[in-house]
PDB file of C-alpha atoms in Angstrom:
ATOM      1  CA  MET A   8     -27.259-188.844 -64.288  1.00 43.00           C
ATOM      2  CA  SER A   9     -27.782-192.045 -66.284  1.00 44.00           C
ATOM      3  CA  THR A  10     -28.827-195.331 -64.657  1.00 44.00           C
ATOM      4  CA  THR A  11     -25.464-196.905 -65.532  1.00 42.00           C
ATOM      5  CA  ALA A  12     -23.514-194.019 -64.008  1.00 40.00           C
ATOM      6  CA  ARG A  13     -25.592-194.187 -60.855  1.00 40.00           C
ATOM      7  CA  SER A  14     -24.981-197.916 -60.557  1.00 41.00           C
ATOM      8  CA  VAL A  15     -21.206-197.497 -60.976  1.00 36.00           C
ATOM      9  CA  LEU A  16     -21.140-194.669 -58.431  1.00 34.00           C
ATOM     10  CA  PHE A  17     -23.181-196.730 -55.986  1.00 35.00           C
ATOM     11  CA  ILE A  18     -20.741-199.646 -56.228  1.00 36.00           C
ATOM     12  CA  PHE A  19     -17.803-197.266 -55.718  1.00 33.00           C
ATOM     13  CA  LEU A  20     -19.368-195.741 -52.617  1.00 34.00           C
ATOM     14  CA  PHE A  21     -20.215-199.178 -51.299  1.00 36.00           C
ATOM     15  CA  LEU A  22     -16.661-200.451 -51.586  1.00 36.00           C
ATOM     16  CA  ALA A  23     -14.795-197.306 -50.668  1.00 35.00           C
ATOM     17  CA  ALA A  24     -16.671-196.001 -47.614  1.00 36.00           C
ATOM     18  CA  PRO A  25     -14.638-196.446 -44.430  1.00 37.00           C
ATOM     19  CA  SER A  26     -15.970-197.384 -41.006  1.00 37.00           C
ATOM     20  CA  PHE A  27     -14.511-197.679 -37.553  1.00 38.00           C
ATOM     21  CA  ALA A  28     -17.194-199.356 -35.412  1.00 44.00           C
ATOM     22  CA  GLN A  29     -16.560-202.653 -33.613  1.00 55.00           C
ATOM     23  CA  GLU A  30     -19.349-205.218 -33.825  1.00 72.00           C
ATOM     24  CA  SER A  31     -20.907-206.777 -30.748  1.00 90.00           C
ATOM     25  CA  PRO A  32     -19.671-210.383 -30.474  1.00 96.00           C
ATOM     26  CA  PHE A  33     -23.104-211.772 -29.537  1.00 98.00           C
ATOM     27  CA  PHE A  34     -25.277-213.792 -31.916  1.00 98.00           C
ATOM     28  CA  VAL A  35     -28.432-213.887 -29.762  1.00 98.00           C
ATOM     29  CA  THR A  36     -28.124-211.230 -27.053  1.00 98.00           C
ATOM     30  CA  TYR A  37     -28.614-207.548 -27.914  1.00 98.00           C
ATOM     31  CA  ASN A  38     -27.019-204.669 -26.041  1.00 97.00           C
ATOM     32  CA  HIS A  39     -27.828-200.950 -26.095  1.00 97.00           C
ATOM     33  CA  HIS A  40     -25.238-199.961 -28.706  1.00 96.00           C
ATOM     34  CA  MET A  41     -27.182-198.924 -31.794  1.00 96.00           C
ATOM     35  CA  GLU A  42     -26.028-198.692 -35.394  1.00 96.00           C
ATOM     36  CA  GLU A  43     -24.501-195.291 -36.200  1.00 95.00           C
ATOM     37  CA  PRO A  44     -27.039-193.006 -37.962  1.00 96.00           C
ATOM     38  CA  GLY A  45     -26.816-193.367 -41.731  1.00 96.00           C
ATOM     39  CA  ASN A  46     -24.576-196.460 -41.608  1.00 97.00           C
ATOM     40  CA  LEU A  47     -25.533-199.787 -43.173  1.00 97.00           C
ATOM     41  CA  ASP A  48     -24.303-203.158 -41.891  1.00 97.00           C
ATOM     42  CA  ILE A  49     -24.475-206.117 -44.268  1.00 97.00           C
ATOM     43  CA  GLU A  50     -23.979-209.396 -42.457  1.00 98.00           C
ATOM     44  CA  VAL A  51     -23.788-212.960 -43.755  1.00 98.00           C
ATOM     45  CA  SER A  52     -24.061-215.558 -40.991  1.00 98.00           C
ATOM     46  CA  SER A  53     -24.883-219.209 -40.519  1.00 97.00           C
ATOM     47  CA  THR A  54     -25.965-221.626 -37.818  1.00 97.00           C
ATOM     48  CA  SER A  55     -25.130-225.338 -37.973  1.00 96.00           C
ATOM     49  CA  ASP A  56     -25.419-228.166 -35.495  1.00 92.00           C
ATOM     50  CA  VAL A  57     -24.063-231.388 -34.095  1.00 88.00           C
ATOM     51  CA  PRO A  58     -27.257-233.485 -34.046  1.00 84.00           C
ATOM     52  CA  ARG A  59     -28.490-235.968 -31.486  1.00 80.00           C
ATOM     53  CA  SER A  60     -29.556-239.481 -32.447  1.00 73.00           C
ATOM     54  CA  GLY A  61     -32.576-239.322 -34.748  1.00 69.00           C
ATOM     55  CA  GLN A  62     -31.784-235.783 -35.882  1.00 72.00           C
ATOM     56  CA  ARG A  63     -29.896-234.657 -38.985  1.00 78.00           C
ATOM     57  CA  PHE A  64     -27.146-232.149 -39.633  1.00 87.00           C
ATOM     58  CA  TYR A  65     -28.323-228.809 -40.994  1.00 93.00           C
ATOM     59  CA  LEU A  66     -26.818-225.523 -42.164  1.00 95.00           C
ATOM     60  CA  ALA A  67     -28.952-222.401 -41.785  1.00 97.00           C
ATOM     61  CA  PRO A  68     -27.507-219.314 -43.520  1.00 97.00           C
ATOM     62  CA  TYR A  69     -29.054-215.859 -43.279  1.00 98.00           C
ATOM     63  CA  THR A  70     -28.337-212.369 -44.547  1.00 98.00           C
ATOM     64  CA  GLU A  71     -28.997-209.281 -42.458  1.00 98.00           C
ATOM     65  CA  PHE A  72     -29.251-205.630 -43.502  1.00 98.00           C
ATOM     66  CA  GLU A  73     -29.041-203.264 -40.509  1.00 98.00           C
ATOM     67  CA  TYR A  74     -29.511-199.522 -40.936  1.00 98.00           C
ATOM     68  CA  GLY A  75     -29.103-196.724 -38.406  1.00 97.00           C
ATOM     69  CA  VAL A  76     -32.204-194.573 -38.955  1.00 97.00           C
ATOM     70  CA  ASN A  77     -31.087-192.162 -36.234  1.00 96.00           C
ATOM     71  CA  ALA A  78     -29.165-192.253 -32.963  1.00 95.00           C
ATOM     72  CA  GLN A  79     -32.061-193.964 -31.155  1.00 97.00           C
ATOM     73  CA  TRP A  80     -33.583-196.155 -33.871  1.00 98.00           C
ATOM     74  CA  THR A  81     -32.013-199.104 -35.723  1.00 98.00           C
ATOM     75  CA  SER A  82     -33.936-201.151 -38.303  1.00 98.00           C
ATOM     76  CA  GLU A  83     -33.021-204.546 -39.807  1.00 98.00           C
ATOM     77  CA  VAL A  84     -34.239-206.968 -42.468  1.00 98.00           C
ATOM     78  CA  TYR A  85     -33.320-210.671 -42.465  1.00 98.00           C
ATOM     79  CA  LEU A  86     -33.517-213.231 -45.285  1.00 98.00           C
ATOM     80  CA  GLU A  87     -32.977-216.816 -44.195  1.00 98.00           C
ATOM     81  CA  GLY A  88     -32.739-220.374 -45.508  1.00 97.00           C
ATOM     82  CA  GLN A  89     -31.863-223.874 -44.398  1.00 96.00           C
ATOM     83  CA  SER A  90     -30.253-227.005 -45.809  1.00 95.00           C
ATOM     84  CA  THR A  91     -30.616-230.388 -44.099  1.00 94.00           C
ATOM     85  CA  TRP A  92     -28.324-233.313 -44.872  1.00 91.00           C
ATOM     86  CA  ALA A  93     -30.087-236.064 -46.876  1.00 88.00           C
ATOM     87  CA  ASP A  94     -33.205-233.894 -47.121  1.00 92.00           C
ATOM     88  CA  SER A  95     -33.459-230.586 -49.020  1.00 94.00           C
ATOM     89  CA  THR A  96     -32.510-226.908 -49.191  1.00 96.00           C
ATOM     90  CA  VAL A  97     -35.352-224.468 -48.564  1.00 97.00           C
ATOM     91  CA  PHE A  98     -36.048-220.752 -48.143  1.00 97.00           C
ATOM     92  CA  THR A  99     -37.472-220.274 -44.663  1.00 97.00           C
ATOM     93  CA  GLY A 100     -38.630-216.642 -44.782  1.00 98.00           C
ATOM     94  CA  TRP A 101     -37.863-213.077 -43.766  1.00 98.00           C
ATOM     95  CA  ARG A 102     -37.919-210.896 -40.662  1.00 98.00           C
ATOM     96  CA  LEU A 103     -38.298-207.164 -40.053  1.00 98.00           C
ATOM     97  CA  GLU A 104     -36.775-205.907 -36.813  1.00 98.00           C
ATOM     98  CA  ASN A 105     -36.730-202.516 -35.118  1.00 98.00           C
ATOM     99  CA  ARG A 106     -34.910-201.420 -31.960  1.00 98.00           C
ATOM    100  CA  TYR A 107     -35.579-198.150 -30.189  1.00 98.00           C
ATOM    101  CA  LYS A 108     -33.507-196.649 -27.382  1.00 98.00           C
ATOM    102  CA  PRO A 109     -35.748-194.234 -25.435  1.00 97.00           C
ATOM    103  CA  LEU A 110     -32.942-192.542 -23.463  1.00 96.00           C
ATOM    104  CA  LYS A 111     -30.457-190.423 -25.410  1.00 92.00           C
ATOM    105  CA  ARG A 112     -27.667-190.377 -22.843  1.00 93.00           C
ATOM    106  CA  GLU A 113     -25.732-193.245 -21.298  1.00 92.00           C
ATOM    107  CA  HIS A 114     -27.025-194.476 -17.934  1.00 95.00           C
ATOM    108  CA  TRP A 115     -26.127-197.153 -15.430  1.00 94.00           C
ATOM    109  CA  ILE A 116     -28.766-199.364 -17.094  1.00 97.00           C
ATOM    110  CA  ASN A 117     -29.781-198.557 -20.672  1.00 98.00           C
ATOM    111  CA  PRO A 118     -33.153-199.933 -21.848  1.00 98.00           C
ATOM    112  CA  VAL A 119     -33.937-200.710 -25.485  1.00 98.00           C
ATOM    113  CA  LEU A 120     -37.356-201.703 -26.868  1.00 98.00           C
ATOM    114  CA  TYR A 121     -37.382-204.359 -29.580  1.00 98.00           C
ATOM    115  CA  LEU A 122     -40.159-205.291 -32.020  1.00 98.00           C
ATOM    116  CA  GLU A 123     -39.867-207.900 -34.775  1.00 98.00           C
ATOM    117  CA  TYR A 124     -42.311-209.324 -37.318  1.00 98.00           C
ATOM    118  CA  GLU A 125     -41.439-212.757 -38.703  1.00 98.00           C
ATOM    119  CA  SER A 126     -42.855-214.291 -41.873  1.00 98.00           C
ATOM    120  CA  ILE A 127     -41.105-217.662 -41.727  1.00 97.00           C
ATOM    121  CA  ASN A 128     -42.005-221.338 -41.592  1.00 95.00           C
ATOM    122  CA  GLU A 129     -41.357-224.221 -39.196  1.00 94.00           C
ATOM    123  CA  ALA A 130     -38.170-225.194 -41.093  1.00 94.00           C
ATOM    124  CA  SER A 131     -36.366-222.107 -39.726  1.00 95.00           C
ATOM    125  CA  ARG A 132     -33.125-223.027 -37.985  1.00 94.00           C
ATOM    126  CA  ILE A 133     -31.157-219.788 -37.555  1.00 95.00           C
ATOM    127  CA  GLN A 134     -32.204-219.594 -33.882  1.00 93.00           C
ATOM    128  CA  LYS A 135     -31.594-215.874 -33.484  1.00 94.00           C
ATOM    129  CA  GLU A 136     -33.548-216.433 -30.297  1.00 93.00           C
ATOM    130  CA  VAL A 137     -34.727-219.509 -28.393  1.00 93.00           C
ATOM    131  CA  GLU A 138     -38.252-219.283 -27.068  1.00 89.00           C
ATOM    132  CA  GLY A 139     -41.004-221.658 -25.978  1.00 80.00           C
ATOM    133  CA  GLY A 140     -39.837-225.228 -26.432  1.00 73.00           C
ATOM    134  CA  GLY A 141     -37.447-224.703 -29.352  1.00 72.00           C
ATOM    135  CA  PRO A 142     -37.707-225.757 -33.028  1.00 80.00           C
ATOM    136  CA  ASP A 143     -38.759-229.138 -34.455  1.00 78.00           C
ATOM    137  CA  LEU A 144     -35.442-230.839 -35.260  1.00 77.00           C
ATOM    138  CA  SER A 145     -36.686-234.251 -36.425  1.00 79.00           C
ATOM    139  CA  SER A 146     -39.380-233.659 -39.104  1.00 87.00           C
ATOM    140  CA  ARG A 147     -38.566-233.382 -42.814  1.00 91.00           C
ATOM    141  CA  ASN A 148     -38.366-230.017 -44.554  1.00 93.00           C
ATOM    142  CA  ALA A 149     -41.277-230.777 -46.892  1.00 93.00           C
ATOM    143  CA  LEU A 150     -43.560-231.028 -43.884  1.00 93.00           C
ATOM    144  CA  LEU A 151     -42.104-228.053 -42.017  1.00 94.00           C
ATOM    145  CA  THR A 152     -42.165-225.567 -44.919  1.00 93.00           C
ATOM    146  CA  SER A 153     -45.912-226.120 -45.322  1.00 93.00           C
ATOM    147  CA  GLU A 154     -46.463-224.787 -41.806  1.00 93.00           C
ATOM    148  CA  PRO A 155     -46.189-220.969 -41.861  1.00 93.00           C
ATOM    149  CA  ASP A 156     -45.243-218.889 -38.849  1.00 93.00           C
ATOM    150  CA  HIS A 157     -46.475-215.311 -38.769  1.00 96.00           C
ATOM    151  CA  GLU A 158     -45.044-214.157 -35.487  1.00 96.00           C
ATOM    152  CA  LEU A 159     -44.718-210.935 -33.536  1.00 98.00           C
ATOM    153  CA  GLU A 160     -41.834-210.839 -31.115  1.00 98.00           C
ATOM    154  CA  THR A 161     -40.927-208.260 -28.500  1.00 98.00           C
ATOM    155  CA  LYS A 162     -37.895-207.916 -26.261  1.00 98.00           C
ATOM    156  CA  VAL A 163     -36.939-205.743 -23.348  1.00 98.00           C
ATOM    157  CA  ILE A 164     -33.198-205.180 -23.623  1.00 98.00           C
ATOM    158  CA  LEU A 165     -31.244-203.965 -20.596  1.00 98.00           C
ATOM    159  CA  SER A 166     -27.569-203.200 -21.075  1.00 98.00           C
ATOM    160  CA  SER A 167     -24.759-201.657 -19.051  1.00 97.00           C
ATOM    161  CA  ASP A 168     -21.166-200.664 -19.729  1.00 96.00           C
ATOM    162  CA  TYR A 169     -19.012-201.064 -16.617  1.00 93.00           C
ATOM    163  CA  HIS A 170     -15.376-200.105 -17.117  1.00 90.00           C
ATOM    164  CA  ASP A 171     -14.359-202.256 -20.116  1.00 92.00           C
ATOM    165  CA  TRP A 172     -17.220-204.724 -19.720  1.00 96.00           C
ATOM    166  CA  ASN A 173     -20.622-204.833 -21.384  1.00 97.00           C
ATOM    167  CA  ILE A 174     -23.392-206.717 -19.584  1.00 98.00           C
ATOM    168  CA  ALA A 175     -26.725-207.277 -21.359  1.00 98.00           C
ATOM    169  CA  GLU A 176     -30.010-208.986 -20.467  1.00 98.00           C
ATOM    170  CA  ASN A 177     -32.853-209.731 -22.912  1.00 98.00           C
ATOM    171  CA  PHE A 178     -36.365-210.822 -21.984  1.00 98.00           C
ATOM    172  CA  ILE A 179     -38.427-212.217 -24.874  1.00 98.00           C
ATOM    173  CA  THR A 180     -42.136-212.644 -25.541  1.00 97.00           C
ATOM    174  CA  ALA A 181     -43.502-213.921 -28.852  1.00 97.00           C
ATOM    175  CA  LYS A 182     -46.942-214.652 -30.294  1.00 96.00           C
ATOM    176  CA  ASN A 183     -47.308-216.988 -33.275  1.00 94.00           C
ATOM    177  CA  PHE A 184     -50.537-216.044 -35.056  1.00 94.00           C
ATOM    178  CA  SER A 185     -50.397-219.178 -37.246  1.00 90.00           C
ATOM    179  CA  GLN A 186     -50.272-221.728 -34.417  1.00 84.00           C
ATOM    180  CA  SER A 187     -52.158-222.225 -31.150  1.00 84.00           C
ATOM    181  CA  GLU A 188     -49.085-221.980 -28.949  1.00 84.00           C
ATOM    182  CA  GLY A 189     -50.136-219.232 -26.566  1.00 92.00           C
ATOM    183  CA  ILE A 190     -47.548-216.543 -25.853  1.00 96.00           C
ATOM    184  CA  GLU A 191     -44.002-217.936 -25.726  1.00 95.00           C
ATOM    185  CA  PHE A 192     -41.163-216.709 -23.544  1.00 97.00           C
ATOM    186  CA  GLY A 193     -37.380-216.753 -23.687  1.00 96.00           C
ATOM    187  CA  TYR A 194     -34.275-215.082 -22.319  1.00 97.00           C
ATOM    188  CA  SER A 195     -30.644-214.346 -23.095  1.00 98.00           C
ATOM    189  CA  PHE A 196     -27.787-212.913 -21.051  1.00 98.00           C
ATOM    190  CA  GLY A 197     -24.401-211.812 -22.325  1.00 98.00           C
ATOM    191  CA  VAL A 198     -21.148-210.379 -21.024  1.00 98.00           C
ATOM    192  CA  SER A 199     -18.180-209.255 -23.114  1.00 98.00           C
ATOM    193  CA  ARG A 200     -15.058-207.092 -23.122  1.00 96.00           C
ATOM    194  CA  PRO A 201     -12.259-206.195 -25.571  1.00 96.00           C
ATOM    195  CA  LEU A 202      -8.883-207.767 -24.921  1.00 94.00           C
ATOM    196  CA  ALA A 203      -7.397-204.270 -24.858  1.00 89.00           C
ATOM    197  CA  THR A 204      -8.868-200.774 -24.836  1.00 82.00           C
ATOM    198  CA  LEU A 205      -5.792-198.770 -25.792  1.00 77.00           C
ATOM    199  CA  ALA A 206      -4.627-198.835 -29.398  1.00 71.00           C
ATOM    200  CA  SER A 207      -1.158-200.222 -29.935  1.00 67.00           C
ATOM    201  CA  GLY A 208      -0.197-197.365 -32.280  1.00 68.00           C
ATOM    202  CA  VAL A 209       0.712-199.697 -35.152  1.00 73.00           C
ATOM    203  CA  ASP A 210      -1.285-201.006 -38.114  1.00 77.00           C
ATOM    204  CA  CYS A 211      -1.906-204.487 -36.739  1.00 83.00           C
ATOM    205  CA  ARG A 212      -4.928-206.713 -37.347  1.00 85.00           C
ATOM    206  CA  PHE A 213      -3.853-209.277 -34.749  1.00 89.00           C
ATOM    207  CA  CYS A 214      -3.391-206.712 -31.990  1.00 90.00           C
ATOM    208  CA  ARG A 215      -5.438-207.293 -28.849  1.00 90.00           C
ATOM    209  CA  GLU A 216      -7.677-204.246 -29.275  1.00 91.00           C
ATOM    210  CA  ASN A 217      -9.202-205.839 -32.401  1.00 94.00           C
ATOM    211  CA  PHE A 218     -10.624-208.783 -30.427  1.00 96.00           C
ATOM    212  CA  ILE A 219     -13.659-208.975 -28.154  1.00 97.00           C
ATOM    213  CA  LEU A 220     -14.290-212.038 -25.988  1.00 98.00           C
ATOM    214  CA  GLY A 221     -17.418-212.908 -24.071  1.00 98.00           C
ATOM    215  CA  ALA A 222     -20.126-215.433 -23.350  1.00 98.00           C
ATOM    216  CA  GLU A 223     -23.886-215.629 -23.610  1.00 98.00           C
ATOM    217  CA  VAL A 224     -26.540-217.900 -22.135  1.00 98.00           C
ATOM    218  CA  TYR A 225     -29.960-218.258 -23.777  1.00 98.00           C
ATOM    219  CA  GLY A 226     -33.001-220.500 -23.820  1.00 96.00           C
ATOM    220  CA  GLY A 227     -36.765-220.898 -23.758  1.00 95.00           C
ATOM    221  CA  LEU A 228     -39.144-220.467 -20.854  1.00 96.00           C
ATOM    222  CA  GLY A 229     -42.205-222.258 -22.234  1.00 93.00           C
ATOM    223  CA  SER A 230     -45.443-220.409 -22.894  1.00 94.00           C
ATOM    224  CA  THR A 231     -48.681-219.319 -21.301  1.00 94.00           C
ATOM    225  CA  LEU A 232     -49.896-222.890 -21.975  1.00 91.00           C
ATOM    226  CA  ASN A 233     -46.925-224.519 -20.211  1.00 89.00           C
ATOM    227  CA  PHE A 234     -44.629-222.000 -18.555  1.00 92.00           C
ATOM    228  CA  GLY A 235     -41.297-223.110 -17.136  1.00 90.00           C
ATOM    229  CA  LEU A 236     -38.127-224.994 -18.007  1.00 89.00           C
ATOM    230  CA  HIS A 237     -39.765-228.334 -18.864  1.00 87.00           C
ATOM    231  CA  ASP A 238     -39.106-229.452 -22.481  1.00 88.00           C
ATOM    232  CA  THR A 239     -37.140-226.291 -23.331  1.00 93.00           C
ATOM    233  CA  ALA A 240     -33.759-225.744 -24.998  1.00 94.00           C
ATOM    234  CA  HIS A 241     -30.902-223.884 -23.277  1.00 96.00           C
ATOM    235  CA  TYR A 242     -27.372-223.037 -24.420  1.00 97.00           C
ATOM    236  CA  VAL A 243     -24.109-221.730 -23.001  1.00 98.00           C
ATOM    237  CA  ALA A 244     -21.957-220.066 -25.661  1.00 98.00           C
ATOM    238  CA  PRO A 245     -18.507-218.447 -25.634  1.00 98.00           C
ATOM    239  CA  VAL A 246     -18.239-215.717 -28.296  1.00 98.00           C
ATOM    240  CA  LEU A 247     -15.359-214.131 -30.196  1.00 98.00           C
ATOM    241  CA  SER A 248     -15.319-211.054 -32.433  1.00 97.00           C
ATOM    242  CA  TRP A 249     -12.329-210.067 -34.584  1.00 97.00           C
ATOM    243  CA  MET A 250     -12.237-206.733 -36.428  1.00 95.00           C
ATOM    244  CA  ILE A 251     -10.256-207.769 -39.499  1.00 95.00           C
ATOM    245  CA  SER A 252     -10.370-204.333 -41.150  1.00 93.00           C
ATOM    246  CA  ASP A 253     -11.733-200.862 -40.411  1.00 89.00           C
ATOM    247  CA  ASN A 254     -15.119-201.858 -41.812  1.00 93.00           C
ATOM    248  CA  SER A 255     -15.398-205.643 -41.490  1.00 96.00           C
ATOM    249  CA  THR A 256     -15.707-208.084 -38.601  1.00 97.00           C
ATOM    250  CA  LEU A 257     -15.673-211.842 -38.152  1.00 97.00           C
ATOM    251  CA  ARG A 258     -17.562-213.535 -35.320  1.00 98.00           C
ATOM    252  CA  PHE A 259     -17.619-217.112 -34.082  1.00 98.00           C
ATOM    253  CA  SER A 260     -19.475-218.923 -31.323  1.00 98.00           C
ATOM    254  CA  PRO A 261     -19.837-222.601 -30.363  1.00 98.00           C
ATOM    255  CA  ALA A 262     -22.998-223.006 -28.261  1.00 98.00           C
ATOM    256  CA  PHE A 263     -23.309-226.031 -25.993  1.00 97.00           C
ATOM    257  CA  GLY A 264     -26.756-227.422 -25.248  1.00 95.00           C
ATOM    258  CA  VAL A 265     -27.478-228.214 -21.613  1.00 95.00           C
ATOM    259  CA  THR A 266     -30.889-229.930 -21.932  1.00 92.00           C
ATOM    260  CA  GLN A 267     -32.226-232.907 -23.885  1.00 89.00           C
ATOM    261  CA  GLU A 268     -34.253-230.598 -26.127  1.00 88.00           C
ATOM    262  CA  SER A 269     -31.124-228.684 -27.182  1.00 91.00           C
ATOM    263  CA  ASN A 270     -28.690-229.570 -29.931  1.00 90.00           C
ATOM    264  CA  PRO A 271     -25.479-230.896 -28.343  1.00 93.00           C
ATOM    265  CA  VAL A 272     -23.542-228.113 -30.117  1.00 95.00           C
ATOM    266  CA  LEU A 273     -24.437-225.178 -32.366  1.00 96.00           C
ATOM    267  CA  PHE A 274     -21.753-223.537 -34.480  1.00 97.00           C
ATOM    268  CA  ARG A 275     -22.333-219.905 -35.440  1.00 98.00           C
ATOM    269  CA  PHE A 276     -20.248-217.887 -37.901  1.00 97.00           C
ATOM    270  CA  GLY A 277     -20.772-214.308 -39.041  1.00 97.00           C
ATOM    271  CA  TYR A 278     -19.105-211.777 -41.321  1.00 98.00           C
ATOM    272  CA  THR A 279     -20.168-208.122 -41.228  1.00 97.00           C
ATOM    273  CA  TYR A 280     -19.285-205.339 -43.642  1.00 97.00           C
ATOM    274  CA  GLU A 281     -20.223-201.814 -42.581  1.00 96.00           C
ATOM    275  CA  VAL A 282     -20.901-199.054 -45.096  1.00 95.00           C
ATOM    276  CA  GLN A 283     -20.372-195.707 -43.385  1.00 91.00           C
ATOM    277  CA  ASN A 284     -22.595-192.752 -44.350  1.00 88.00           C
ATOM    278  CA  PHE A 285     -24.699-194.986 -46.583  1.00 86.00           C
ATOM    279  CA  GLY A 286     -27.758-192.715 -46.230  1.00 77.00           C
ATOM    280  CA  SER A 287     -25.809-189.609 -47.230  1.00 77.00           C
ATOM    281  CA  SER A 288     -24.223-191.438 -50.162  1.00 71.00           C
ATOM    282  CA  ILE A 289     -27.618-192.530 -51.487  1.00 74.00           C
ATOM    283  CA  SER A 290     -28.973-188.979 -51.160  1.00 68.00           C
ATOM    284  CA  ARG A 291     -25.993-187.598 -53.092  1.00 71.00           C
ATOM    285  CA  LEU A 292     -26.318-190.344 -55.672  1.00 71.00           C
ATOM    286  CA  PHE A 293     -29.845-189.276 -56.581  1.00 68.00           C
ATOM    287  CA  GLY A 294     -29.135-185.569 -56.268  1.00 64.00           C
ATOM    288  CA  ARG A 295     -31.061-184.990 -53.039  1.00 60.00           C
TER     289      ARG A 295
END
């Protein structure tokens, strides 16, 4: 098969593959629901803020590629950037994330082990997690991009499904090998449920079963150098997920800062497109 034919077939498979999974509404908290084996999620999201006095408005977009390696292992790659009003637009780095669910069956509490390597810089603003004392929100991008962060982050994820509710707790530890910050700590908690669990029986995108509502709370817990809540950022965030088609989801969350070190408000938007059976399609494409 020629290169052109393969490219055309790939685009066709990408656009035509159906999917029926509903995305978690959370932006920070992870639960135990893994990506379906062989499926690929492509997500475009952004984080923006309402700044305090002395800070500036920013927009931090990122793109995420999430692949279900198997039923217990999900792997993701992130590419991220940041644009600050009256400053500059910069590329802030990439992240490689892996989640592993050691138990195959559903239990009352389902643990997931999380490991992420980050090659970013101090200008990063996506705040996929809040740890330590939070990011530097006052310095200029030219200064922040010259300070690299090579960081290893781990999480213990505990998640439970109770009737129609999902309850998830994340406990974060992170070590920045580029800075002398000790080991940093953070947390996030989330609870969510669909507005309806029974399908209405009609083709309706505004029906209640296509919406998930919830809330998450997240923040930093200092580090081994200064553990605790002093000088840390914390947020309370309602979340909404809307499945707008069989393979695409919109998410939105306004997060409200509850400490002086937090932004007053963070706005998070996300759009996810899921490609079902992506692994099988690629294998067929190359004749394997």
